[in-house]
Amino acid sequence: MLEKGLTRQCRTTVAADNTAAAMGSGDLPVFATPAMVALMEHAALEAVAPELPEGSTTVGAEMNVAHIKPSGLGAEITATAVLTAVEGRKLTFNVGARDADGMIGEGVHVRYVVDRQKFMAKLG
């Protein structure tokens, strides 16, 4: 059952392939903002996945985050997503990411519950 408070954490380590330089979002060897956003989205997806009807999934629709501190190679990053609102198919999450020194990013993420087959049929 989808209800406020569902939470999940996901982790990754900063490596050459998820730096700003590698992902093209900058030219420094630090954790890339797109990688942080993807980790936050994954935590939100995982938070609600066990509660979805069979044949359903969620898709990301909106992300409003601030990346407030850099993390270097080897840093362990933990993203947390907490479901804060359920409005029909619309799910709103508070998301955050931390490294060993504290908060590196935070924001709000919106996902929608969709039927997998119907969604994929929209591709034409």
Short mmCIF file of N, CA, C and O in Angstrom, two decimals:
data_model
loop_
_atom_site.label_atom_id
_atom_site.label_comp_id
_atom_site.label_asym_id
_atom_site.label_seq_id
_atom_site.Cartn_x
_atom_site.Cartn_y
_atom_site.Cartn_z
N MET A 1 0.84 -1.18 0.00
CA MET A 1 0.00 0.00 0.00
C MET A 1 0.89 1.24 0.00
O MET A 1 1.80 1.37 0.82
N LEU A 2 0.61 2.14 -0.93
CA LEU A 2 1.40 3.37 -1.02
C LEU A 2 0.94 4.35 0.05
O LEU A 2 -0.19 4.83 0.01
N GLU A 3 1.82 4.63 0.99
CA GLU A 3 1.48 5.59 2.03
C GLU A 3 2.71 6.39 2.42
O GLU A 3 3.84 5.93 2.28
N LYS A 4 2.46 7.60 2.90
CA LYS A 4 3.55 8.47 3.31
C LYS A 4 4.47 7.75 4.28
O LYS A 4 4.02 6.94 5.08
N GLY A 5 5.75 8.06 4.17
CA GLY A 5 6.73 7.50 5.09
C GLY A 5 7.56 6.38 4.50
O GLY A 5 8.60 6.04 5.08
N LEU A 6 7.14 5.80 3.37
CA LEU A 6 7.97 4.76 2.75
C LEU A 6 9.33 5.36 2.44
O LEU A 6 9.43 6.47 1.91
N THR A 7 10.39 4.64 2.78
CA THR A 7 11.74 5.16 2.68
C THR A 7 12.68 4.12 2.11
O THR A 7 12.52 2.92 2.35
N ARG A 8 13.69 4.60 1.39
CA ARG A 8 14.75 3.70 0.91
C ARG A 8 16.05 4.48 0.82
O ARG A 8 16.05 5.66 0.51
N GLN A 9 17.14 3.79 1.07
CA GLN A 9 18.48 4.34 0.86
C GLN A 9 19.19 3.53 -0.20
O GLN A 9 19.05 2.30 -0.24
N CYS A 10 19.96 4.20 -1.05
CA CYS A 10 20.79 3.55 -2.05
C CYS A 10 22.19 4.15 -1.95
O CYS A 10 22.34 5.33 -1.60
N ARG A 11 23.19 3.34 -2.25
CA ARG A 11 24.57 3.78 -2.08
C ARG A 11 25.38 3.57 -3.35
O ARG A 11 25.11 2.67 -4.13
N THR A 12 26.39 4.41 -3.49
CA THR A 12 27.38 4.24 -4.54
C THR A 12 28.69 4.82 -4.06
O THR A 12 28.74 5.54 -3.05
N THR A 13 29.76 4.52 -4.77
CA THR A 13 31.07 5.08 -4.49
C THR A 13 31.48 5.94 -5.66
O THR A 13 31.28 5.56 -6.82
N VAL A 14 32.05 7.10 -5.38
CA VAL A 14 32.51 7.97 -6.45
C VAL A 14 33.70 7.29 -7.13
O VAL A 14 34.69 6.95 -6.49
N ALA A 15 33.55 7.08 -8.43
CA ALA A 15 34.57 6.42 -9.25
C ALA A 15 34.72 7.22 -10.55
O ALA A 15 33.93 8.13 -10.82
N ALA A 16 35.68 6.85 -11.33
CA ALA A 16 35.97 7.60 -12.56
C ALA A 16 34.74 7.75 -13.46
O ALA A 16 34.56 8.80 -14.09
N ASP A 17 33.85 6.74 -13.49
CA ASP A 17 32.72 6.78 -14.43
C ASP A 17 31.52 7.60 -13.96
O ASP A 17 30.61 7.85 -14.75
N ASN A 18 31.49 8.05 -12.70
CA ASN A 18 30.37 8.87 -12.25
C ASN A 18 30.81 10.27 -11.80
O ASN A 18 30.14 10.93 -11.03
N THR A 19 31.95 10.70 -12.33
CA THR A 19 32.42 12.05 -12.05
C THR A 19 31.84 13.03 -13.06
O THR A 19 31.38 12.64 -14.15
N ALA A 20 31.90 14.30 -12.71
CA ALA A 20 31.43 15.35 -13.62
C ALA A 20 32.23 15.32 -14.92
O ALA A 20 31.66 15.48 -16.01
N ALA A 21 33.53 15.07 -14.82
CA ALA A 21 34.36 15.02 -16.02
C ALA A 21 33.93 13.89 -16.95
O ALA A 21 33.84 14.08 -18.17
N ALA A 22 33.64 12.74 -16.41
CA ALA A 22 33.25 11.59 -17.23
C ALA A 22 31.85 11.74 -17.81
O ALA A 22 31.59 11.31 -18.94
N MET A 23 30.94 12.35 -17.07
CA MET A 23 29.55 12.44 -17.50
C MET A 23 29.28 13.69 -18.34
O MET A 23 28.18 13.86 -18.87
N GLY A 24 30.26 14.58 -18.43
CA GLY A 24 30.10 15.76 -19.27
C GLY A 24 29.35 16.90 -18.61
O GLY A 24 28.97 17.86 -19.28
N SER A 25 29.13 16.82 -17.31
CA SER A 25 28.41 17.89 -16.62
C SER A 25 29.36 18.90 -16.01
O SER A 25 28.93 19.87 -15.37
N GLY A 26 30.64 18.68 -16.19
CA GLY A 26 31.69 19.55 -15.68
C GLY A 26 33.02 18.97 -16.10
O GLY A 26 33.06 18.01 -16.88
N ASP A 27 34.10 19.52 -15.59
CA ASP A 27 35.41 19.00 -15.99
C ASP A 27 36.31 18.66 -14.81
O ASP A 27 37.52 18.54 -14.95
N LEU A 28 35.68 18.45 -13.65
CA LEU A 28 36.44 18.09 -12.46
C LEU A 28 36.17 16.64 -12.05
O LEU A 28 35.08 16.12 -12.31
N PRO A 29 37.13 16.00 -11.39
CA PRO A 29 36.95 14.61 -10.95
C PRO A 29 36.21 14.53 -9.61
O PRO A 29 36.74 14.06 -8.60
N VAL A 30 34.96 15.01 -9.60
CA VAL A 30 34.09 14.99 -8.41
C VAL A 30 32.76 14.34 -8.79
O VAL A 30 32.42 14.24 -9.97
N PHE A 31 32.00 13.92 -7.79
CA PHE A 31 30.71 13.26 -8.02
C PHE A 31 29.82 14.19 -8.86
O PHE A 31 29.59 15.34 -8.51
N ALA A 32 29.33 13.65 -9.96
CA ALA A 32 28.54 14.43 -10.91
C ALA A 32 27.12 14.66 -10.39
O ALA A 32 26.51 13.76 -9.80
N THR A 33 26.59 15.84 -10.66
CA THR A 33 25.20 16.12 -10.31
C THR A 33 24.25 15.12 -10.97
O THR A 33 23.34 14.62 -10.30
N PRO A 34 24.42 14.78 -12.26
CA PRO A 34 23.51 13.78 -12.84
C PRO A 34 23.58 12.42 -12.14
O PRO A 34 22.58 11.72 -12.03
N ALA A 35 24.75 12.06 -11.65
CA ALA A 35 24.89 10.80 -10.91
C ALA A 35 24.16 10.88 -9.57
O ALA A 35 23.53 9.91 -9.14
N MET A 36 24.23 12.03 -8.92
CA MET A 36 23.52 12.22 -7.65
C MET A 36 22.01 12.14 -7.87
O MET A 36 21.30 11.47 -7.12
N VAL A 37 21.54 12.81 -8.93
CA VAL A 37 20.12 12.79 -9.25
C VAL A 37 19.65 11.36 -9.54
O VAL A 37 18.61 10.92 -9.06
N ALA A 38 20.43 10.61 -10.32
CA ALA A 38 20.06 9.23 -10.65
C ALA A 38 20.00 8.36 -9.39
O ALA A 38 19.10 7.52 -9.25
N LEU A 39 20.92 8.57 -8.46
CA LEU A 39 20.92 7.80 -7.22
C LEU A 39 19.69 8.14 -6.38
O LEU A 39 19.05 7.25 -5.80
N MET A 40 19.32 9.41 -6.34
CA MET A 40 18.12 9.83 -5.62
C MET A 40 16.87 9.21 -6.26
O MET A 40 15.97 8.72 -5.57
N GLU A 41 16.80 9.25 -7.60
CA GLU A 41 15.66 8.65 -8.30
C GLU A 41 15.57 7.16 -8.02
O GLU A 41 14.48 6.62 -7.83
N HIS A 42 16.72 6.49 -8.02
CA HIS A 42 16.72 5.05 -7.76
C HIS A 42 16.20 4.75 -6.35
O HIS A 42 15.43 3.79 -6.17
N ALA A 43 16.58 5.56 -5.38
CA ALA A 43 16.08 5.37 -4.02
C ALA A 43 14.57 5.53 -3.97
O ALA A 43 13.86 4.75 -3.32
N ALA A 44 14.04 6.53 -4.70
CA ALA A 44 12.59 6.75 -4.73
C ALA A 44 11.88 5.58 -5.41
O ALA A 44 10.86 5.07 -4.91
N LEU A 45 12.41 5.13 -6.53
CA LEU A 45 11.85 3.97 -7.24
C LEU A 45 11.79 2.76 -6.32
O LEU A 45 10.75 2.09 -6.21
N GLU A 46 12.88 2.49 -5.64
CA GLU A 46 12.96 1.32 -4.75
C GLU A 46 12.08 1.46 -3.51
O GLU A 46 11.60 0.47 -2.98
N ALA A 47 11.85 2.69 -3.05
CA ALA A 47 11.03 2.89 -1.85
C ALA A 47 9.61 2.40 -2.03
O ALA A 47 8.99 1.89 -1.10
N VAL A 48 9.07 2.56 -3.24
CA VAL A 48 7.66 2.22 -3.46
C VAL A 48 7.45 0.95 -4.27
O VAL A 48 6.35 0.41 -4.30
N ALA A 49 8.49 0.44 -4.92
CA ALA A 49 8.35 -0.72 -5.81
C ALA A 49 7.62 -1.91 -5.17
O ALA A 49 6.73 -2.50 -5.80
N PRO A 50 7.94 -2.29 -3.93
CA PRO A 50 7.26 -3.46 -3.35
C PRO A 50 5.76 -3.26 -3.11
O PRO A 50 5.03 -4.22 -2.93
N GLU A 51 5.30 -2.02 -3.12
CA GLU A 51 3.90 -1.72 -2.82
C GLU A 51 3.04 -1.48 -4.06
O GLU A 51 1.85 -1.22 -3.94
N LEU A 52 3.63 -1.57 -5.23
CA LEU A 52 2.89 -1.29 -6.47
C LEU A 52 2.09 -2.50 -6.94
O LEU A 52 2.50 -3.64 -6.72
N PRO A 53 0.96 -2.25 -7.62
CA PRO A 53 0.21 -3.35 -8.21
C PRO A 53 1.05 -4.07 -9.26
O PRO A 53 1.93 -3.46 -9.88
N GLU A 54 0.77 -5.34 -9.46
CA GLU A 54 1.48 -6.10 -10.48
C GLU A 54 1.32 -5.44 -11.84
O GLU A 54 0.25 -4.95 -12.19
N GLY A 55 2.41 -5.37 -12.59
CA GLY A 55 2.40 -4.75 -13.91
C GLY A 55 2.63 -3.25 -13.89
O GLY A 55 2.65 -2.61 -14.93
N SER A 56 2.82 -2.68 -12.71
CA SER A 56 3.04 -1.24 -12.58
C SER A 56 4.48 -0.93 -12.23
O SER A 56 5.21 -1.77 -11.70
N THR A 57 4.87 0.29 -12.50
CA THR A 57 6.16 0.83 -12.08
C THR A 57 5.96 2.32 -11.86
O THR A 57 4.84 2.82 -11.96
N THR A 58 7.03 3.02 -11.56
CA THR A 58 6.95 4.48 -11.47
C THR A 58 7.94 5.09 -12.44
O THR A 58 8.98 4.49 -12.75
N VAL A 59 7.60 6.27 -12.92
CA VAL A 59 8.50 7.01 -13.81
C VAL A 59 8.73 8.40 -13.21
O VAL A 59 7.83 9.00 -12.64
N GLY A 60 9.95 8.87 -13.36
CA GLY A 60 10.30 10.19 -12.86
C GLY A 60 9.72 11.26 -13.74
O GLY A 60 9.73 11.14 -14.97
N ALA A 61 9.20 12.32 -13.12
CA ALA A 61 8.58 13.41 -13.87
C ALA A 61 9.19 14.77 -13.53
O ALA A 61 9.16 15.67 -14.35
N GLU A 62 9.71 14.90 -12.34
CA GLU A 62 10.22 16.20 -11.91
C GLU A 62 11.28 16.00 -10.84
O GLU A 62 11.15 15.13 -9.98
N MET A 63 12.33 16.81 -10.91
CA MET A 63 13.39 16.77 -9.90
C MET A 63 13.84 18.20 -9.66
O MET A 63 14.21 18.91 -10.60
N ASN A 64 13.78 18.62 -8.42
CA ASN A 64 14.24 19.95 -8.04
C ASN A 64 15.23 19.76 -6.90
O ASN A 64 14.83 19.55 -5.76
N VAL A 65 16.53 19.81 -7.23
CA VAL A 65 17.56 19.56 -6.23
C VAL A 65 18.65 20.61 -6.26
O VAL A 65 18.86 21.27 -7.27
N ALA A 66 19.31 20.73 -5.14
CA ALA A 66 20.51 21.54 -5.02
C ALA A 66 21.67 20.60 -4.70
O ALA A 66 21.56 19.78 -3.80
N HIS A 67 22.75 20.72 -5.47
CA HIS A 67 23.98 19.97 -5.19
C HIS A 67 24.88 20.95 -4.46
O HIS A 67 25.43 21.86 -5.07
N ILE A 68 25.03 20.76 -3.16
CA ILE A 68 25.59 21.81 -2.32
C ILE A 68 27.04 21.61 -1.89
O ILE A 68 27.64 22.52 -1.33
N LYS A 69 27.60 20.42 -2.18
CA LYS A 69 28.97 20.17 -1.74
C LYS A 69 29.60 19.09 -2.62
O LYS A 69 28.96 18.11 -2.94
N PRO A 70 30.87 19.26 -3.01
CA PRO A 70 31.52 18.23 -3.84
C PRO A 70 31.96 17.02 -3.02
O PRO A 70 32.20 17.11 -1.82
N SER A 71 32.05 15.89 -3.72
CA SER A 71 32.57 14.65 -3.14
C SER A 71 33.60 14.09 -4.10
O SER A 71 33.34 14.00 -5.31
N GLY A 72 34.75 13.71 -3.58
CA GLY A 72 35.84 13.25 -4.42
C GLY A 72 35.85 11.75 -4.65
O GLY A 72 35.03 11.00 -4.10
N LEU A 73 36.78 11.32 -5.48
CA LEU A 73 36.96 9.90 -5.79
C LEU A 73 37.09 9.09 -4.51
O LEU A 73 37.77 9.49 -3.57
N GLY A 74 36.39 7.96 -4.47
CA GLY A 74 36.44 7.07 -3.32
C GLY A 74 35.39 7.35 -2.26
O GLY A 74 35.19 6.52 -1.37
N ALA A 75 34.74 8.50 -2.34
CA ALA A 75 33.73 8.84 -1.33
C ALA A 75 32.51 7.92 -1.48
O ALA A 75 32.09 7.60 -2.58
N GLU A 76 31.98 7.48 -0.36
CA GLU A 76 30.75 6.68 -0.33
C GLU A 76 29.57 7.65 -0.25
O GLU A 76 29.52 8.49 0.65
N ILE A 77 28.64 7.52 -1.19
CA ILE A 77 27.48 8.40 -1.24
C ILE A 77 26.23 7.59 -0.90
O ILE A 77 26.03 6.51 -1.46
N THR A 78 25.40 8.12 -0.02
CA THR A 78 24.12 7.50 0.34
C THR A 78 23.01 8.47 0.00
O THR A 78 22.98 9.59 0.49
N ALA A 79 22.09 8.01 -0.86
CA ALA A 79 20.91 8.80 -1.19
C ALA A 79 19.72 8.22 -0.45
O ALA A 79 19.57 6.99 -0.34
N THR A 80 18.87 9.10 0.06
CA THR A 80 17.67 8.70 0.78
C THR A 80 16.45 9.34 0.12
O THR A 80 16.50 10.53 -0.23
N ALA A 81 15.39 8.56 -0.04
CA ALA A 81 14.12 9.08 -0.54
C ALA A 81 13.03 8.72 0.46
O ALA A 81 12.96 7.58 0.91
N VAL A 82 12.20 9.71 0.78
CA VAL A 82 11.08 9.50 1.70
C VAL A 82 9.81 9.96 1.00
O VAL A 82 9.72 11.12 0.56
N LEU A 83 8.84 9.07 0.89
CA LEU A 83 7.56 9.42 0.26
C LEU A 83 6.80 10.35 1.20
O LEU A 83 6.51 10.00 2.34
N THR A 84 6.50 11.56 0.70
CA THR A 84 5.86 12.57 1.55
C THR A 84 4.42 12.86 1.15
O THR A 84 3.68 13.45 1.94
N ALA A 85 4.02 12.48 -0.07
CA ALA A 85 2.64 12.73 -0.50
C ALA A 85 2.24 11.74 -1.57
O ALA A 85 3.03 11.38 -2.44
N VAL A 86 0.98 11.28 -1.48
CA VAL A 86 0.38 10.41 -2.49
C VAL A 86 -0.91 11.08 -2.93
O VAL A 86 -1.82 11.28 -2.13
N GLU A 87 -0.94 11.48 -4.22
CA GLU A 87 -2.12 12.12 -4.79
C GLU A 87 -2.51 11.36 -6.04
O GLU A 87 -2.03 11.67 -7.13
N GLY A 88 -3.33 10.32 -5.88
CA GLY A 88 -3.66 9.46 -7.01
C GLY A 88 -2.40 8.75 -7.47
O GLY A 88 -1.73 8.07 -6.70
N ARG A 89 -2.06 8.94 -8.76
CA ARG A 89 -0.85 8.31 -9.31
C ARG A 89 0.42 9.12 -9.04
O ARG A 89 1.52 8.65 -9.26
N LYS A 90 0.27 10.35 -8.56
CA LYS A 90 1.42 11.23 -8.31
C LYS A 90 2.02 10.97 -6.93
O LYS A 90 1.32 11.01 -5.92
N LEU A 91 3.33 10.72 -6.92
CA LEU A 91 4.07 10.45 -5.68
C LEU A 91 5.15 11.52 -5.51
O LEU A 91 5.93 11.77 -6.44
N THR A 92 5.19 12.14 -4.34
CA THR A 92 6.19 13.17 -4.07
C THR A 92 7.13 12.69 -2.97
O THR A 92 6.68 12.15 -1.95
N PHE A 93 8.42 12.89 -3.20
CA PHE A 93 9.46 12.43 -2.29
C PHE A 93 10.35 13.58 -1.86
O PHE A 93 10.69 14.45 -2.67
N ASN A 94 10.79 13.57 -0.61
CA ASN A 94 11.93 14.37 -0.20
C ASN A 94 13.14 13.49 -0.44
O ASN A 94 13.14 12.30 -0.06
N VAL A 95 14.16 14.05 -1.08
CA VAL A 95 15.37 13.29 -1.39
C VAL A 95 16.58 14.03 -0.85
O VAL A 95 16.59 15.26 -0.73
N GLY A 96 17.59 13.26 -0.49
CA GLY A 96 18.83 13.84 -0.01
C GLY A 96 19.98 12.90 -0.28
O GLY A 96 19.77 11.70 -0.49
N ALA A 97 21.18 13.44 -0.32
CA ALA A 97 22.38 12.63 -0.49
C ALA A 97 23.44 13.13 0.47
O ALA A 97 23.56 14.34 0.71
N ARG A 98 24.20 12.16 1.00
CA ARG A 98 25.23 12.47 2.00
C ARG A 98 26.51 11.71 1.66
O ARG A 98 26.46 10.64 1.06
N ASP A 99 27.62 12.27 2.08
CA ASP A 99 28.88 11.53 2.12
C ASP A 99 29.34 11.51 3.58
O ASP A 99 28.58 11.91 4.47
N ALA A 100 30.53 11.07 3.84
CA ALA A 100 31.00 10.94 5.22
C ALA A 100 31.06 12.28 5.96
O ALA A 100 30.99 12.32 7.18
N ASP A 101 31.15 13.37 5.21
CA ASP A 101 31.24 14.69 5.83
C ASP A 101 29.89 15.38 5.99
O ASP A 101 29.83 16.48 6.53
N GLY A 102 28.80 14.77 5.50
CA GLY A 102 27.48 15.36 5.67
C GLY A 102 26.71 15.49 4.37
O GLY A 102 27.02 14.85 3.37
N MET A 103 25.68 16.34 4.41
CA MET A 103 24.76 16.52 3.29
C MET A 103 25.49 17.10 2.08
O MET A 103 26.24 18.06 2.20
N ILE A 104 25.26 16.48 0.90
CA ILE A 104 25.85 17.00 -0.34
C ILE A 104 24.77 17.48 -1.30
O ILE A 104 25.06 18.21 -2.24
N GLY A 105 23.53 17.05 -1.08
CA GLY A 105 22.45 17.48 -1.97
C GLY A 105 21.10 17.16 -1.35
O GLY A 105 20.99 16.25 -0.54
N GLU A 106 20.09 17.95 -1.75
CA GLU A 106 18.75 17.73 -1.22
C GLU A 106 17.73 18.34 -2.17
O GLU A 106 18.04 19.23 -2.95
N GLY A 107 16.48 17.84 -2.07
CA GLY A 107 15.43 18.39 -2.90
C GLY A 107 14.15 17.61 -2.85
O GLY A 107 13.89 16.85 -1.91
N VAL A 108 13.34 17.81 -3.89
CA VAL A 108 12.02 17.19 -4.02
C VAL A 108 11.95 16.50 -5.37
O VAL A 108 12.38 17.06 -6.39
N HIS A 109 11.38 15.30 -5.38
CA HIS A 109 11.27 14.48 -6.60
C HIS A 109 9.83 14.01 -6.75
O HIS A 109 9.22 13.59 -5.77
N VAL A 110 9.30 14.09 -7.97
CA VAL A 110 7.95 13.62 -8.27
C VAL A 110 8.02 12.46 -9.25
O VAL A 110 8.74 12.52 -10.25
N ARG A 111 7.29 11.40 -8.93
CA ARG A 111 7.17 10.23 -9.81
C ARG A 111 5.69 9.94 -10.00
O ARG A 111 4.87 10.33 -9.18
N TYR A 112 5.36 9.22 -11.07
CA TYR A 112 3.99 8.80 -11.33
C TYR A 112 3.94 7.28 -11.47
O TYR A 112 4.83 6.68 -12.07
N VAL A 113 2.89 6.69 -10.93
CA VAL A 113 2.64 5.26 -11.10
C VAL A 113 2.05 5.07 -12.49
O VAL A 113 1.11 5.77 -12.87
N VAL A 114 2.63 4.13 -13.25
CA VAL A 114 2.14 3.84 -14.59
C VAL A 114 2.04 2.33 -14.79
O VAL A 114 2.75 1.55 -14.14
N ASP A 115 1.18 1.94 -15.70
CA ASP A 115 1.11 0.56 -16.16
C ASP A 115 2.25 0.37 -17.17
O ASP A 115 2.35 1.13 -18.15
N ARG A 116 3.09 -0.61 -16.96
CA ARG A 116 4.26 -0.82 -17.82
C ARG A 116 3.89 -0.96 -19.30
O ARG A 116 4.49 -0.32 -20.16
N GLN A 117 2.91 -1.82 -19.60
CA GLN A 117 2.56 -2.08 -21.00
C GLN A 117 1.96 -0.85 -21.67
O GLN A 117 2.33 -0.51 -22.79
N LYS A 118 1.06 -0.17 -20.99
CA LYS A 118 0.46 1.04 -21.57
C LYS A 118 1.51 2.12 -21.80
O LYS A 118 1.49 2.82 -22.81
N PHE A 119 2.42 2.26 -20.86
CA PHE A 119 3.46 3.27 -20.98
C PHE A 119 4.35 2.98 -22.18
O PHE A 119 4.64 3.87 -22.98
N MET A 120 4.80 1.75 -22.31
CA MET A 120 5.69 1.38 -23.41
C MET A 120 4.98 1.45 -24.76
O MET A 120 5.61 1.71 -25.78
N ALA A 121 3.66 1.23 -24.77
CA ALA A 121 2.90 1.32 -26.01
C ALA A 121 2.90 2.74 -26.57
O ALA A 121 2.70 2.93 -27.79
N LYS A 122 3.17 3.71 -25.74
CA LYS A 122 3.21 5.12 -26.20
C LYS A 122 4.40 5.40 -27.09
O LYS A 122 4.46 6.44 -27.75
N LEU A 123 5.36 4.49 -27.13
CA LEU A 123 6.54 4.69 -27.96
C LEU A 123 6.23 4.54 -29.45
O LEU A 123 7.02 4.92 -30.28
N GLY A 124 5.08 3.97 -29.75
CA GLY A 124 4.67 3.89 -31.15
C GLY A 124 4.93 2.58 -31.76
O GLY A 124 5.00 2.23 -32.83
#
